[in-house]
Amino acid sequence: FNMKIDIQRNYPRFMLKNLLALFCIVALAYVSLFLPEYNFESAISVMTGSLLSIVFFHVNLSGNLNVGYNVALDYVFYATYILFILELVTIVLAWHQNKKDEKVVHGYMVFARILYPAYLLTGSLLFLWVYVFARGL
């Protein structure tokens, strides 16, 4: 007895529902880079809180999917972890230079403000290329 079942995923709704929350957290973390007078303590707190929020969101989502392998959405979360860690390292380096040289601090913060959207754009294009265009979805 053979039976063929066609299952069509509603992946745009699933991705939108989950990536919208992720986008809001990422946007909040980016805005923290523009705090006046290089308020490092607040920026580090926002970035750390955002990172923890995304980790718990990812763990909850992975538990609901109930699969034993990585799905495309997992790689989006991994890329977001790397982004936040890079931003935290940059902010901490700028914080340590705060008392020594204002130009170096300004350079770090400009680097962080440019790195963030460049990383998101590059990662988004790479994701689209690997998961949409290469597979012909």
GROMACS .gro file of C-alpha atoms in nm:
model
  137
    1PHE     CA    1   0.000   0.000   0.000
    2ASN     CA    2   0.160   0.325  -0.115
    3MET     CA    3   0.018   0.667  -0.063
    4LYS     CA    4   0.144   1.003  -0.176
    5ILE     CA    5   0.078   1.304   0.045
    6ASP     CA    6   0.169   1.654  -0.063
    7ILE     CA    7   0.238   1.886   0.226
    8GLN     CA    8   0.274   2.254   0.161
    9ARG     CA    9   0.437   2.467   0.425
   10ASN     CA   10   0.318   2.813   0.507
   11TYR     CA   11   0.673   2.928   0.571
   12PRO     CA   12   0.623   3.302   0.503
   13ARG     CA   13   0.375   3.326   0.791
   14PHE     CA   14   0.601   3.119   1.019
   15MET     CA   15   0.908   3.325   0.933
   16LEU     CA   16   0.726   3.656   0.968
   17LYS     CA   17   0.578   3.559   1.303
   18ASN     CA   18   0.917   3.463   1.442
   19LEU     CA   19   1.146   3.706   1.264
   20LEU     CA   20   0.933   4.009   1.353
   21ALA     CA   21   1.011   3.961   1.722
   22LEU     CA   22   1.376   3.901   1.641
   23PHE     CA   23   1.386   4.215   1.425
   24CYS     CA   24   1.240   4.427   1.709
   25ILE     CA   25   1.506   4.307   1.953
   26VAL     CA   26   1.785   4.365   1.699
   27ALA     CA   27   1.654   4.716   1.624
   28LEU     CA   28   1.644   4.799   1.995
   29ALA     CA   29   2.003   4.687   2.037
   30TYR     CA   30   2.111   4.899   1.738
   31VAL     CA   31   1.943   5.210   1.879
   32SER     CA   32   2.146   5.165   2.199
   33LEU     CA   33   2.460   5.245   1.998
   34PHE     CA   34   2.332   5.601   1.956
   35LEU     CA   35   2.295   5.688   2.324
   36PRO     CA   36   2.430   6.037   2.398
   37GLU     CA   37   2.772   6.087   2.552
   38TYR     CA   38   2.866   5.723   2.494
   39ASN     CA   39   2.660   5.587   2.782
   40PHE     CA   40   2.845   5.255   2.783
   41GLU     CA   41   2.678   5.102   3.086
   42SER     CA   42   2.332   5.143   2.933
   43ALA     CA   43   2.445   5.021   2.591
   44ILE     CA   44   2.607   4.711   2.742
   45SER     CA   45   2.295   4.646   2.949
   46VAL     CA   46   2.069   4.673   2.644
   47MET     CA   47   2.296   4.452   2.434
   48THR     CA   48   2.326   4.190   2.708
   49GLY     CA   49   1.952   4.193   2.774
   50SER     CA   50   1.883   4.165   2.402
   51LEU     CA   51   2.123   3.874   2.369
   52LEU     CA   52   1.957   3.692   2.658
   53SER     CA   53   1.612   3.762   2.516
   54ILE     CA   54   1.711   3.615   2.183
   55VAL     CA   55   1.868   3.310   2.348
   56PHE     CA   56   1.550   3.235   2.543
   57PHE     CA   57   1.336   3.304   2.235
   58HIS     CA   58   1.551   3.064   2.033
   59VAL     CA   59   1.538   2.792   2.298
   60ASN     CA   60   1.160   2.825   2.323
   61LEU     CA   61   1.119   2.817   1.946
   62SER     CA   62   1.350   2.516   1.908
   63GLY     CA   63   1.153   2.329   2.173
   64ASN     CA   64   0.827   2.399   1.990
   65LEU     CA   65   0.965   2.279   1.656
   66ASN     CA   66   1.068   1.948   1.811
   67VAL     CA   67   1.325   1.851   1.548
   68GLY     CA   68   1.670   1.710   1.614
   69TYR     CA   69   1.852   1.905   1.345
   70ASN     CA   70   1.921   2.267   1.260
   71VAL     CA   71   1.666   2.446   1.047
   72ALA     CA   72   1.721   2.768   0.852
   73LEU     CA   73   1.581   2.976   1.136
   74ASP     CA   74   1.849   2.838   1.370
   75TYR     CA   75   2.117   2.984   1.146
   76VAL     CA   76   1.947   3.324   1.164
   77PHE     CA   77   1.969   3.305   1.543
   78TYR     CA   78   2.334   3.194   1.530
   79ALA     CA   79   2.418   3.489   1.306
   80THR     CA   80   2.239   3.722   1.549
   81TYR     CA   81   2.441   3.581   1.839
   82ILE     CA   82   2.763   3.654   1.651
   83LEU     CA   83   2.645   4.007   1.572
   84PHE     CA   84   2.565   4.085   1.935
   85ILE     CA   85   2.892   3.937   2.058
   86LEU     CA   86   3.087   4.149   1.807
   87GLU     CA   87   2.898   4.458   1.917
   88LEU     CA   88   2.955   4.383   2.285
   89VAL     CA   89   3.328   4.337   2.228
   90THR     CA   90   3.344   4.666   2.037
   91ILE     CA   91   3.156   4.854   2.309
   92VAL     CA   92   3.372   4.707   2.585
   93LEU     CA   93   3.689   4.804   2.395
   94ALA     CA   94   3.555   5.157   2.351
   95TRP     CA   95   3.461   5.172   2.719
   96HIS     CA   96   3.818   5.083   2.822
   97GLN     CA   97   3.954   5.357   2.597
   98ASN     CA   98   3.703   5.614   2.725
   99LYS     CA   99   3.938   5.782   2.973
  100LYS     CA  100   4.243   5.770   2.743
  101ASP     CA  101   4.152   5.897   2.398
  102GLU     CA  102   3.817   6.038   2.283
  103LYS     CA  103   3.903   5.996   1.914
  104VAL     CA  104   3.963   5.623   1.957
  105VAL     CA  105   3.631   5.588   2.139
  106HIS     CA  106   3.453   5.777   1.863
  107GLY     CA  107   3.620   5.550   1.606
  108TYR     CA  108   3.501   5.237   1.788
  109MET     CA  109   3.145   5.365   1.807
  110VAL     CA  110   3.139   5.466   1.440
  111PHE     CA  111   3.276   5.120   1.355
  112ALA     CA  112   3.000   4.958   1.562
  113ARG     CA  113   2.731   5.173   1.399
  114ILE     CA  114   2.856   5.080   1.051
  115LEU     CA  115   2.926   4.713   1.127
  116TYR     CA  116   2.572   4.648   1.248
  117PRO     CA  117   2.378   4.730   0.928
  118ALA     CA  118   2.657   4.597   0.703
  119TYR     CA  119   2.650   4.264   0.888
  120LEU     CA  120   2.270   4.247   0.872
  121LEU     CA  121   2.264   4.328   0.500
  122THR     CA  122   2.538   4.078   0.416
  123GLY     CA  123   2.381   3.809   0.633
  124SER     CA  124   2.035   3.867   0.483
  125LEU     CA  125   2.167   3.845   0.128
  126LEU     CA  126   2.364   3.531   0.211
  127PHE     CA  127   2.056   3.374   0.372
  128LEU     CA  128   1.842   3.458   0.069
  129TRP     CA  129   2.104   3.323  -0.167
  130VAL     CA  130   2.146   2.993   0.021
  131TYR     CA  131   1.784   2.925   0.117
  132VAL     CA  132   1.575   3.094  -0.151
  133PHE     CA  133   1.758   3.145  -0.478
  134ALA     CA  134   1.982   2.836  -0.471
  135ARG     CA  135   1.687   2.607  -0.394
  136GLY     CA  136   1.445   2.774  -0.632
  137LEU     CA  137   1.175   2.836  -0.370
   0.00000   0.00000   0.00000
